[in-house]
Coordinates of C-alpha atoms and ligand atoms in Angstrom, one line a residue:
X1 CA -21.2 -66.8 -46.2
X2 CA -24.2 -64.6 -45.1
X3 CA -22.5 -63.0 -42.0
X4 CA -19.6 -61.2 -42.8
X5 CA -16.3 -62.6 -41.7
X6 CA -13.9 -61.2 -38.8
X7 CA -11.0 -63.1 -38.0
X8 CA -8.3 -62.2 -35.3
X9 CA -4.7 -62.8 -34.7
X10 CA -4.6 -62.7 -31.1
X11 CA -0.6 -62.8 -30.2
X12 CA 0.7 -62.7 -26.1
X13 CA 3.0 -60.2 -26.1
X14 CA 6.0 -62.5 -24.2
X15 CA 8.3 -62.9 -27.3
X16 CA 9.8 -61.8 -30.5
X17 CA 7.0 -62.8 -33.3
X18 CA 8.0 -66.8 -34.6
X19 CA 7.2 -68.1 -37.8
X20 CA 4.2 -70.2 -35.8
X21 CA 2.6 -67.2 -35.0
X22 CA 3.5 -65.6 -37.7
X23 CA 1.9 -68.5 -40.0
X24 CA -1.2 -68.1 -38.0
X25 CA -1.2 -64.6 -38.6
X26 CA -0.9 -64.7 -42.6
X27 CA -3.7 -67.6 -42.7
X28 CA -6.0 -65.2 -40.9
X29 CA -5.3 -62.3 -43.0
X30 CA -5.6 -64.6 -46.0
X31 CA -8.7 -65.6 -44.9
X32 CA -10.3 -62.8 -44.0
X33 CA -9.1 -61.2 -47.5
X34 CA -10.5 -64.2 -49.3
X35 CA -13.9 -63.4 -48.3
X36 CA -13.8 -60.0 -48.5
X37 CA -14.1 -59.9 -43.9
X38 CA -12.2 -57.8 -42.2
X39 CA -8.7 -58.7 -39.8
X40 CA -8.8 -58.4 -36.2
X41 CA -5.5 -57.7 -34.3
X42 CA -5.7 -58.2 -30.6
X43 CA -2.7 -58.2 -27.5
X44 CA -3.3 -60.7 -25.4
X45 CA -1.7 -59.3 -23.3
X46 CA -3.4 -60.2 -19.1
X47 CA -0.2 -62.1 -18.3
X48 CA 1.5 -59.4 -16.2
X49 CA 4.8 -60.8 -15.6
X50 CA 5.5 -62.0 -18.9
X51 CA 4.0 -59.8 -21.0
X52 CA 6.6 -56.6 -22.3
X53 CA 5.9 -53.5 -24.5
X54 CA 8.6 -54.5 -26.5
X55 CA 7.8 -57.2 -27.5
X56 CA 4.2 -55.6 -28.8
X57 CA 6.3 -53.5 -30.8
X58 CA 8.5 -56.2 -32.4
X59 CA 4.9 -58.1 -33.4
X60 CA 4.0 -54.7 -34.8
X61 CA 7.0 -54.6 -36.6
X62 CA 7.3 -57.7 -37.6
X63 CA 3.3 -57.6 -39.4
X64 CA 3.8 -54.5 -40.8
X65 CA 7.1 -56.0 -42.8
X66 CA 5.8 -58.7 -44.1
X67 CA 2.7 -56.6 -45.5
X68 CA -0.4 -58.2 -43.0
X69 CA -1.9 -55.0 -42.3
X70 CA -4.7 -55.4 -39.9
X71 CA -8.0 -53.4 -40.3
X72 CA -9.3 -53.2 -36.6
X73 CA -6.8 -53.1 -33.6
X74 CA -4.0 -51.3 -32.3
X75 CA -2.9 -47.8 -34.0
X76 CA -6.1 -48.6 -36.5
X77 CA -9.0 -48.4 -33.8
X78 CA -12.3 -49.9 -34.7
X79 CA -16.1 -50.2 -32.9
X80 CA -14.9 -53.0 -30.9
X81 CA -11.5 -51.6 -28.9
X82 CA -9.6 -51.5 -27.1
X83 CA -7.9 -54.2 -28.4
X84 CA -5.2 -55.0 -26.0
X85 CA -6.6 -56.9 -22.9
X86 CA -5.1 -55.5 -20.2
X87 CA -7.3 -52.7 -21.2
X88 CA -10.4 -54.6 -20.8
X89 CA -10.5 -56.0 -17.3
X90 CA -14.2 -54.3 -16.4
X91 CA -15.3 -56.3 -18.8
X92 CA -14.2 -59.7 -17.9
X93 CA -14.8 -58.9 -14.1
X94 CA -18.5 -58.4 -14.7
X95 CA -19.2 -61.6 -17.2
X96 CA -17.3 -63.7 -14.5
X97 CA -19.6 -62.4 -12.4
X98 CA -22.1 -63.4 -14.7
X99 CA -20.5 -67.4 -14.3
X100 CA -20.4 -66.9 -10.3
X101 CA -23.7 -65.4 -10.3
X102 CA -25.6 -68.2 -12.3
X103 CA -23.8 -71.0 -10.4
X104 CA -21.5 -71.8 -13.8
X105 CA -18.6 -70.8 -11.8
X106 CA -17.5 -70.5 -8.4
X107 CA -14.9 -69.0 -5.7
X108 CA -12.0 -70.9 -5.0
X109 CA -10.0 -70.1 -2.2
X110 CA -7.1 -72.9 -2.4
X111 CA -3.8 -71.3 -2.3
X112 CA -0.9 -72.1 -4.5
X113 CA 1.1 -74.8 -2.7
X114 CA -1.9 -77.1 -1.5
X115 CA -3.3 -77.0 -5.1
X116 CA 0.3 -78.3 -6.3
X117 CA 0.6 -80.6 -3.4
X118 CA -2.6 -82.2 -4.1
X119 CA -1.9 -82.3 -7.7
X120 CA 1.0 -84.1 -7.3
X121 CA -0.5 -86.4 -4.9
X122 CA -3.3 -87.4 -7.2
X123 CA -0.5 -87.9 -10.0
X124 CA 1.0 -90.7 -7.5
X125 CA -2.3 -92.3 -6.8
X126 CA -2.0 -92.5 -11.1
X127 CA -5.0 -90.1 -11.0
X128 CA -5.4 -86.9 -13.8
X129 CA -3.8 -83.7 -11.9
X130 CA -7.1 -82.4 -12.4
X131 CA -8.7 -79.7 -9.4
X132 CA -10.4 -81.6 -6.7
X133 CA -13.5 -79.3 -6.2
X134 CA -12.5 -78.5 -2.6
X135 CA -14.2 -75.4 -3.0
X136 CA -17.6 -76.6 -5.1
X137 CA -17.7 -78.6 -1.9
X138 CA -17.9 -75.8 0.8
X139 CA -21.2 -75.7 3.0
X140 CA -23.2 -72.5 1.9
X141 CA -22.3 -69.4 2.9
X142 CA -18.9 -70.5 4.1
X143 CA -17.7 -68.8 0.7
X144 CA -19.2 -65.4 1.6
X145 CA -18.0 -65.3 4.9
X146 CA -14.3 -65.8 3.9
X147 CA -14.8 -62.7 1.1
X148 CA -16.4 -61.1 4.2
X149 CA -13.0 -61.9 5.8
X150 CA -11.3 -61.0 2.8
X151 CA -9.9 -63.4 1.9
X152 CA -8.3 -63.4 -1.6
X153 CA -10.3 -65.8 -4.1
X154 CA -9.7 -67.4 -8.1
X155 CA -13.4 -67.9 -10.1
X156 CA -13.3 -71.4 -11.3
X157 CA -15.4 -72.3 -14.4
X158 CA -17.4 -75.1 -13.3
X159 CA -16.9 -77.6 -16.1
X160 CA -20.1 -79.6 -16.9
X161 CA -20.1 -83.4 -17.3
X162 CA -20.3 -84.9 -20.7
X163 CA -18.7 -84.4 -23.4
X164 CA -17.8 -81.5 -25.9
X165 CA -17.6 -82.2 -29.9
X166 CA -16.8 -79.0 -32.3
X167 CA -16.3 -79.5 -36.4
X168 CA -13.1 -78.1 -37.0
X169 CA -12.4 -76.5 -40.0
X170 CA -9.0 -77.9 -40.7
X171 CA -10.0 -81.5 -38.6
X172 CA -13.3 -82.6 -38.8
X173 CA -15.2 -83.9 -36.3
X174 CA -12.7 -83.4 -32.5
X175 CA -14.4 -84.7 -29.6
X176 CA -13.1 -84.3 -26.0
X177 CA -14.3 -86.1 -22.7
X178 CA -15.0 -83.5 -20.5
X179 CA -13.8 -85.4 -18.0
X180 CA -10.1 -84.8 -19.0
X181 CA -11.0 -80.9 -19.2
X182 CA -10.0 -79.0 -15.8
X183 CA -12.6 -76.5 -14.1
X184 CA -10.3 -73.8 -15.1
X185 CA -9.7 -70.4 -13.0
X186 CA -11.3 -67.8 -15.5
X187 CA -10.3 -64.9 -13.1
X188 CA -7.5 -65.0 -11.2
X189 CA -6.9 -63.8 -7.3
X190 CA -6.1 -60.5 -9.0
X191 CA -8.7 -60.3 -10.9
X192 CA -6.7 -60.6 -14.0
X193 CA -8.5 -62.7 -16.1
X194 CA -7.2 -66.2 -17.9
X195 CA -6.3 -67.0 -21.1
X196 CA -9.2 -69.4 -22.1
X197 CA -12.1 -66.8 -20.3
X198 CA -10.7 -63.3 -21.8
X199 CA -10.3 -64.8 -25.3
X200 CA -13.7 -66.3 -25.2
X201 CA -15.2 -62.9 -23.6
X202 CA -13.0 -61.0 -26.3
X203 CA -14.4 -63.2 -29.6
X204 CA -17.6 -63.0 -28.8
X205 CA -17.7 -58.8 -27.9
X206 CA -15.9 -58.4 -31.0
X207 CA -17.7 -61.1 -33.6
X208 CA -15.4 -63.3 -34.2
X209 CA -16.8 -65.8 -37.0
X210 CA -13.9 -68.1 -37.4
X211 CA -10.9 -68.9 -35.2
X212 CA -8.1 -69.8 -37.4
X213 CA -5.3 -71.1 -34.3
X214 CA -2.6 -73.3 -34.1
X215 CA -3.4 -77.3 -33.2
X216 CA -1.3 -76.5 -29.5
X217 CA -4.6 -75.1 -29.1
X218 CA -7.1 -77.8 -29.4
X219 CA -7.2 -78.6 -26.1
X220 CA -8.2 -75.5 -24.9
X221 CA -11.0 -75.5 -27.7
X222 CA -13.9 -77.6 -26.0
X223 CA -13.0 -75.6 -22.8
X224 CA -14.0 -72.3 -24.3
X225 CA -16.8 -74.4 -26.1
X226 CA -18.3 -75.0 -22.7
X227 CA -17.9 -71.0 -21.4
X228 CA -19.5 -70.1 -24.3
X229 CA -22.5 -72.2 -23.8
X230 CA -22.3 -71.4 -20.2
X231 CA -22.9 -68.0 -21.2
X232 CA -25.7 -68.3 -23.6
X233 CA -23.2 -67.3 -26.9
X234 CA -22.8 -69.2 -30.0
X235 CA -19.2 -70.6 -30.2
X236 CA -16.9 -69.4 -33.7
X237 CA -16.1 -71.9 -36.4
X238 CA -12.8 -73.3 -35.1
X239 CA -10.2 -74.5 -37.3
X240 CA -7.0 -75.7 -36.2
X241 CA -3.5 -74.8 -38.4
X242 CA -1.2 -77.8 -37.9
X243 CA 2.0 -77.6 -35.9
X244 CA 5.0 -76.6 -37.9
X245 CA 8.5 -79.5 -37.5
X246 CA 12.0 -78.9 -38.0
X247 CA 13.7 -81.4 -40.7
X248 CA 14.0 -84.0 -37.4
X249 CA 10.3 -84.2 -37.0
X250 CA 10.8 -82.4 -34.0
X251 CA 8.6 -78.9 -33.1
X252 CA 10.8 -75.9 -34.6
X253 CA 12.3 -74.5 -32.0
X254 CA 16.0 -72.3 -31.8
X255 CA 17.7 -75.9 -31.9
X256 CA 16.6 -76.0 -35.7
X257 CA 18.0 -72.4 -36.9
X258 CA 16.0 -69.0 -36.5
X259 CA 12.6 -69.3 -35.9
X260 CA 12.1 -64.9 -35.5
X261 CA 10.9 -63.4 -38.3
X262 CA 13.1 -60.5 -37.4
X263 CA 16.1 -62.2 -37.7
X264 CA 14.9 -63.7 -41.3
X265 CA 14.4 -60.0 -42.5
X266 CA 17.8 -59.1 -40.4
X267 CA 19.1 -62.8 -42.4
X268 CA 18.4 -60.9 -46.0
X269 CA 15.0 -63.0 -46.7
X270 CA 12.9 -60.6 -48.1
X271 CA 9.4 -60.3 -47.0
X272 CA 7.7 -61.9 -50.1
X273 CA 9.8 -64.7 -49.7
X274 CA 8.3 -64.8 -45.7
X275 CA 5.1 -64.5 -46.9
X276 CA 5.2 -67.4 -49.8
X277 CA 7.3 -70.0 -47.4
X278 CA 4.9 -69.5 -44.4
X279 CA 1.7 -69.8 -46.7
X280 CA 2.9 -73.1 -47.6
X281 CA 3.4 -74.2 -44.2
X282 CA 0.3 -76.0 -44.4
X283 CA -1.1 -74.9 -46.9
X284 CA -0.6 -75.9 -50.6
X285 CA -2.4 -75.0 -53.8
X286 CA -3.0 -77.8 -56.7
X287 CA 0.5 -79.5 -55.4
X288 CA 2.4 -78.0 -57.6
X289 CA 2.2 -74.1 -58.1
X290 CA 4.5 -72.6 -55.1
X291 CA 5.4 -69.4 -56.0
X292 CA 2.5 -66.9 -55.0
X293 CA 2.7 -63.1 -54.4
X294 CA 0.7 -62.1 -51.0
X295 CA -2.0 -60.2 -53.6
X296 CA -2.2 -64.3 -54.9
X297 CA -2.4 -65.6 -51.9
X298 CA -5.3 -63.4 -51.1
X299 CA -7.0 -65.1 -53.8
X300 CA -6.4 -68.9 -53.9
X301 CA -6.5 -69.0 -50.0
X302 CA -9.1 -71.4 -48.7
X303 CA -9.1 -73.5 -45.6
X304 CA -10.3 -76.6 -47.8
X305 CA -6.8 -76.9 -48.7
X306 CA -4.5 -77.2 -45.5
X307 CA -3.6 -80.1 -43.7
X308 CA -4.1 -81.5 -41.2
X309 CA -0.5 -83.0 -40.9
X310 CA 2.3 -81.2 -39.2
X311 CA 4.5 -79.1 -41.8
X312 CA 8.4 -79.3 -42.2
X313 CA 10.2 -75.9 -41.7
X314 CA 13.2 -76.7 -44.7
X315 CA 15.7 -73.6 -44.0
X316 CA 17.1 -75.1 -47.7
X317 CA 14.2 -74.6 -49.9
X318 CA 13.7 -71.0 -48.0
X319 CA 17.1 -70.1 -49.0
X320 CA 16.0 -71.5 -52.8
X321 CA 12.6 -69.5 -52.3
X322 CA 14.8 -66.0 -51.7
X323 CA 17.0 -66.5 -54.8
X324 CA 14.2 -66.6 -56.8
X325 CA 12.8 -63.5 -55.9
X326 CA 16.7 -61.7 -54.9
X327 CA 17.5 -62.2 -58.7
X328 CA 14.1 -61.0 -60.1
X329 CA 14.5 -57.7 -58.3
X330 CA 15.8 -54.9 -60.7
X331 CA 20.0 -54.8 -60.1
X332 CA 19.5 -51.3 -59.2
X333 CA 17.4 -52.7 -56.0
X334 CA 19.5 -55.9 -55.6
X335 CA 22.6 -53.1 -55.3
X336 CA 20.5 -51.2 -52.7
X337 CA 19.8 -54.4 -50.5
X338 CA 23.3 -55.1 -50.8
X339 CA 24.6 -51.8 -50.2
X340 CA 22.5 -51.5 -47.1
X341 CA 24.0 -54.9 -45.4
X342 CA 27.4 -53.6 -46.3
X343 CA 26.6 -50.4 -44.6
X344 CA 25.0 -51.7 -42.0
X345 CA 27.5 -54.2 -40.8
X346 CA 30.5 -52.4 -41.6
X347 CA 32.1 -55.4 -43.5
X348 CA 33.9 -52.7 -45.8
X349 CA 35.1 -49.4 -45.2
X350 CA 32.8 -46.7 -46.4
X351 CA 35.3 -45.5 -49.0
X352 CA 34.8 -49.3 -50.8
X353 CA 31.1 -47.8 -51.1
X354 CA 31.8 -44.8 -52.7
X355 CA 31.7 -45.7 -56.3
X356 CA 28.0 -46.7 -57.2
X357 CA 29.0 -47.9 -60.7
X358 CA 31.1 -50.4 -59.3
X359 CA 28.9 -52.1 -56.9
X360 CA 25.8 -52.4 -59.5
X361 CA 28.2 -54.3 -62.0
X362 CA 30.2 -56.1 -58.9
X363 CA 26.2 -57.5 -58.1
X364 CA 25.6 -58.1 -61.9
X365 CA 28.7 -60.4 -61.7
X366 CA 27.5 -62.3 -58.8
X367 CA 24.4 -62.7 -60.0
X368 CA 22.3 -65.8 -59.4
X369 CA 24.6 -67.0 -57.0
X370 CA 23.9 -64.5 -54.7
X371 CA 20.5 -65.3 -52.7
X372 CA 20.6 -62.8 -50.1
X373 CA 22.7 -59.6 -49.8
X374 CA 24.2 -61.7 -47.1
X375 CA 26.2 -63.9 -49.7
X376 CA 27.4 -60.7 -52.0
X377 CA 31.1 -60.5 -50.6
X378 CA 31.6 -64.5 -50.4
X379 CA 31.6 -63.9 -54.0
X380 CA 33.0 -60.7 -54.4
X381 CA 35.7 -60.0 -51.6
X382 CA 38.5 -60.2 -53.8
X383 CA 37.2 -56.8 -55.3
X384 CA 37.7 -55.2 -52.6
X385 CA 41.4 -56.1 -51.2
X386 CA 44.7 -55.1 -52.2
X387 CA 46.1 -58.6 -52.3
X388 CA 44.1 -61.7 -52.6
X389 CA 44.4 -64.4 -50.0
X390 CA 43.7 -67.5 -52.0
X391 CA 41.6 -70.3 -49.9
X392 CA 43.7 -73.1 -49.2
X393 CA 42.4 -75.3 -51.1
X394 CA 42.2 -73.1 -54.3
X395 CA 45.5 -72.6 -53.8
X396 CA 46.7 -76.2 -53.9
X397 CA 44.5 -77.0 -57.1
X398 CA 47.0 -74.2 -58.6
X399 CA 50.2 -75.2 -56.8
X400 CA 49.6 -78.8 -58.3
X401 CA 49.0 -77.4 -62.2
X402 CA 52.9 -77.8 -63.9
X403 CA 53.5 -74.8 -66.1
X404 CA 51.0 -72.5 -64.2
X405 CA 53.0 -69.5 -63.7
X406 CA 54.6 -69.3 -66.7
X407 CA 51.0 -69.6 -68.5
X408 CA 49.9 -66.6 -65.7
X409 CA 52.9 -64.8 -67.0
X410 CA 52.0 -64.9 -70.4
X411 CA 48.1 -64.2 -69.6
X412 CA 49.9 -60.8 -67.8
X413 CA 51.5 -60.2 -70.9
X414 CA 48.5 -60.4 -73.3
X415 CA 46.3 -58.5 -70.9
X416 CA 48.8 -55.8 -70.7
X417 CA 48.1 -55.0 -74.3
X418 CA 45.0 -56.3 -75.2
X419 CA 42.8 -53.1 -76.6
X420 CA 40.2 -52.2 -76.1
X421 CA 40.3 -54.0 -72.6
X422 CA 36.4 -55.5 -72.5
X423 CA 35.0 -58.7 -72.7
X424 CA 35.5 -60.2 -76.2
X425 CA 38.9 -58.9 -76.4
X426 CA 39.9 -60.5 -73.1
X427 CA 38.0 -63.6 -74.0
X428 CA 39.8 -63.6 -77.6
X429 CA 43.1 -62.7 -75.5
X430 CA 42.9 -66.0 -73.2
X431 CA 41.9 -68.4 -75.5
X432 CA 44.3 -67.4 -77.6
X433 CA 46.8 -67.9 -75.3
X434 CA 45.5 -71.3 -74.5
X435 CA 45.4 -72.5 -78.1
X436 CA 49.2 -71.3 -78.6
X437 CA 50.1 -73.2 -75.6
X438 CA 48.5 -75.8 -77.1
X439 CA 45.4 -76.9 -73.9
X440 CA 42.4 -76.2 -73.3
X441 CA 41.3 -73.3 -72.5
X442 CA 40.3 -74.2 -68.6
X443 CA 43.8 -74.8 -68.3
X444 CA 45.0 -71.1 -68.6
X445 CA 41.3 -70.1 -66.9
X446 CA 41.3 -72.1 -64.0
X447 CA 45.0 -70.5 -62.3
X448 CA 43.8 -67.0 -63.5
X449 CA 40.5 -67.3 -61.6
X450 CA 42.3 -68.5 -58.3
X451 CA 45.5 -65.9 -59.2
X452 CA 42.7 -63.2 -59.4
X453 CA 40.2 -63.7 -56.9
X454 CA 41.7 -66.7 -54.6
X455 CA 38.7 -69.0 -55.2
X456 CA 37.1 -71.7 -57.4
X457 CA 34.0 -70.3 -57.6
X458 CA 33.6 -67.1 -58.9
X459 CA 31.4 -64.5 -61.5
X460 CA 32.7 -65.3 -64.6
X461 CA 36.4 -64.5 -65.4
X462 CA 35.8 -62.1 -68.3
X463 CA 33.8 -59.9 -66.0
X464 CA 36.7 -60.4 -63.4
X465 CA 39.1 -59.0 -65.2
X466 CA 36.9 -56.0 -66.7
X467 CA 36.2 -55.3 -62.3
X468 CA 39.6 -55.7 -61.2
X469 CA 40.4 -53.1 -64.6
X470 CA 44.0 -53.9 -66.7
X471 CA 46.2 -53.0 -64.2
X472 CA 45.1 -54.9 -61.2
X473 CA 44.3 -57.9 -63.3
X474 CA 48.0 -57.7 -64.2
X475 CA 49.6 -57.5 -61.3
X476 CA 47.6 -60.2 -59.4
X477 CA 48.4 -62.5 -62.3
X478 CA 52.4 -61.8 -61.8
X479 CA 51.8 -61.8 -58.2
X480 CA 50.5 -65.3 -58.1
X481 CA 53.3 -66.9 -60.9
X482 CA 56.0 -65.3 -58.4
X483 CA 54.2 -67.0 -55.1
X484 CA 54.0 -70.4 -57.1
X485 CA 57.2 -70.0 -58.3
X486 CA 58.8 -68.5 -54.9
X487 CA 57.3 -72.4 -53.5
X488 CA 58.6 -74.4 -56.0
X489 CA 61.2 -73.0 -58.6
X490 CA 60.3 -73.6 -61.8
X491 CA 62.4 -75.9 -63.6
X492 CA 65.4 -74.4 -65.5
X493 CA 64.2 -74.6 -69.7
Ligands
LIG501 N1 -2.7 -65.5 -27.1 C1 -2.9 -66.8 -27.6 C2 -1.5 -67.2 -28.2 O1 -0.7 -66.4 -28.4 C3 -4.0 -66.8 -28.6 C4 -4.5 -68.1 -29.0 C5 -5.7 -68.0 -29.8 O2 -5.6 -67.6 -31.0 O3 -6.8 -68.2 -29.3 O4 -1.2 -68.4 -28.3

């Protein structure tokens, strides 16, 4: 490409940052990576009432996490600042003007409720609720006498006939009737400016080459098309990112599961996982590679390969996605992560914390089954209690074993003097026991697992046993023959 590429996210500040945006904010970074451009961030940020500081630091927040560092824009700087819009009204006052001044726009005085009652009386004579052009209409210099008066005034773009075709970089070849296309108020009665004008205004001032969006933007497309032209500017290359669907084929939304990134990071998803899921939102590389690091991504990124078709949100493969990279982490890191959400939420006292040792080998037990810090004590809660409280279930797999306490009795018995007390021992111990019993092995496993931890599915019961230590181990074992026993009394022999 002979100019050099700038690309911009350009987010309103009325919301936590959502995976859409988030999508479209990777794919910009991506791109501008690829060919070596640079990445604009801008706040769009003009709609007063909607528009909150916080919410321009949780977008901050959430970029910075998942590692899209932007080169120009707020708390970087850059030649083309400021980069929030609320910051910029001179300049979209005087290039309305511009539009008012050259007849390409003009002053519309219609006040909120007639516009809405004519709209809706068009839409029951089956016609588009488009703007009438009352005020196109008035006689000349009817318009100046009511600023004269002053009275309070919208600039409308004055939208040519004809129609407006673009080449979109994701679509092809979009045309619109311009017919269907509105003449939009570019600056509103105070003099805030509209969406379509200031971003328009804002990618020209700051050379924008490419404007990578989502498709709930295509409408708007030929619209700024035509302000552009009106203004004597060359128009971006548009491409338009397809919408993203939950597993019904419906838009994500809240009804589908999370849709923050926040709450993913607050979730346990790491931000590589984020940033792999989101890039294949969309976007995919030969079909079949899907694990890429962001320093990848940079790389194989081009917009030849996304698609034009919606892309499904699958909360399932994202949770897949995370246990790959969760269990490729270094266990000193995974016990970090997990030692953090333990803190954090206060699901065990700090004292359960203390012992560092413990914890790394309690997560080394857990291992692959753990895909987030989030599941660690689903799998390991019996470490922590005095007395397990086996599920239900568990428990009436073990209730409905005959000769299951006495075989826990004598597994209490071998463990009580089986030296040293580590793995191969214990293993040698158990099935030992089984074969003098004369079952299988699963037979004498199966109640200890449940007697020692209260569930079916647990770390290995080797590594059980070495966590809970000889004397716990024990004890639950006896604990567990006396509950079975206490329910139904074993038969005299
Ligand atoms: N502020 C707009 C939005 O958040 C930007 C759209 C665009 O990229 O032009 O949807």
């Amino acid at each position: 490409m002979s100019v050099p590429v700038r690309v911009r996210f350009a987010p309103s500040p009325t919301g936590y940052l959502h995976v859409g945006g988030a999508r479209t904010a990777l794919f910009n970074y991506l791109f501008a990576r690829h060919h070596g451009g640079v990445f604009v961030l801008r706040i769009e940020d003009t709609d007063r009432e909607r528009s909150t500081e916080e919410s321009t630091e949780a977008i901050y927040e959430a970029m910075k996490w998942l590692g899209l560092a932007w080169d120009e824009g707020p708390g970087v700087g850059g030649a083309y600042g400021p980069y929030h819009q609320s910051e910029r009204l001179p300049v979209y006052a005087e290039w309305a003007e511009r539009l008012l001044r050259e007849g390409n726009a003009y002053r519309c005085f219609c006040n909120p409720e007639d516009l809405k009652a004519r709209r809706e009386a068009a839409m029951t004579r089956g016609e588009p609720p488009r703007y009438d052009r009352t005020c196109l209409r008035l006689p000349p210099g009817e318009s100046d006498a009511r600023v004269a008066r002053g009275e309070p005034f919208a600039l409308r773009f004055r939208m040519p006939d004809g129609e407006t075709s673009w080449n979109d970089g994701v679509r092809g070849s979009v045309t619109f009737q311009n017919a269907v296309l509105d003449d939009l108020v570019i600056l509103r009665t105070d003099r805030h400016p509209t969406y379509n004008f200031a971003a328009v205004v804002d990618d020209h001032l700051m050379e924008i080459t490419h404007v990578l969006r989502g498709d709930d933007h295509i409408s708007n497309t030929p619209r700024q098309i035509r302000i552009y032209e009106a203004l004597g500017w060359t128009p971006p290359q548009f491409a338009h990112v397809p919408m993203i669907l939950g597993a019904d084929g419906t838009r994500l939304s809240k009804r589908h599961g999370a849709t923050s990134v926040t709450t993913f990071r607050d979730e346990g998803f790491l931000p590589e996982t984020m940033v792999n899921f989101l890039a294949l939102l969309g976007w995919a590389y030969d079909g079949e590679r899907e694990m890429f690091t962001l320093r990848e991504l940079e790389e194989a990124f081009t917009l030849d390969r996304v698609s034009k078709n919606p892309a499904i949100f699958n909360y399932e493969k994202l949770e897949w996605m995370n246990g790959e990279y969760f269990r490729a982490l270094p266990l000193a890191k995974r016990t970090d992560l997990v030692l953090e959400h333990l803190r954090s939420t206060k699901a065990l006292p700090e004292a359960a914390l203390a012992d560092r040792a413990f914890l790394v080998k309690a997560v080394e037990a857990a291992g692959d089954r753990v895909k987030r810090p989030q599941q660690f004590l689903a799998y390991s809660a019996y470490l922590f209690v005095d007395r397990v409280d086996p599920d239900p279930a568990a428990w009436s797999d073990l209730a409905a074993k005959p000769g299951a306490s006495g075989r826990l009795r004598k597994l209490a018995d071998a463990l009580e003097t089986v030296d040293p007390f580590e793995h191969d021992p214990l293993e040698a111990a158990t099935r030992g026991l089984a074969a003098t019993e004369g079952v299988k092995a699963g037979e004498v496993i199966m109640p200890a697992r449940i007697a020692l931890t209260g569930k079916k599915v647990t770390p290995g019961i080797f590594d059980v046993m070495l966590l809970l230590g000889r004397e716990r181990s024990v004890r639950r074992l006896r604990d567990a023959a006396d509950r079975l026993e206490a329910a139904s009394p074993a038969p005299a022999s």
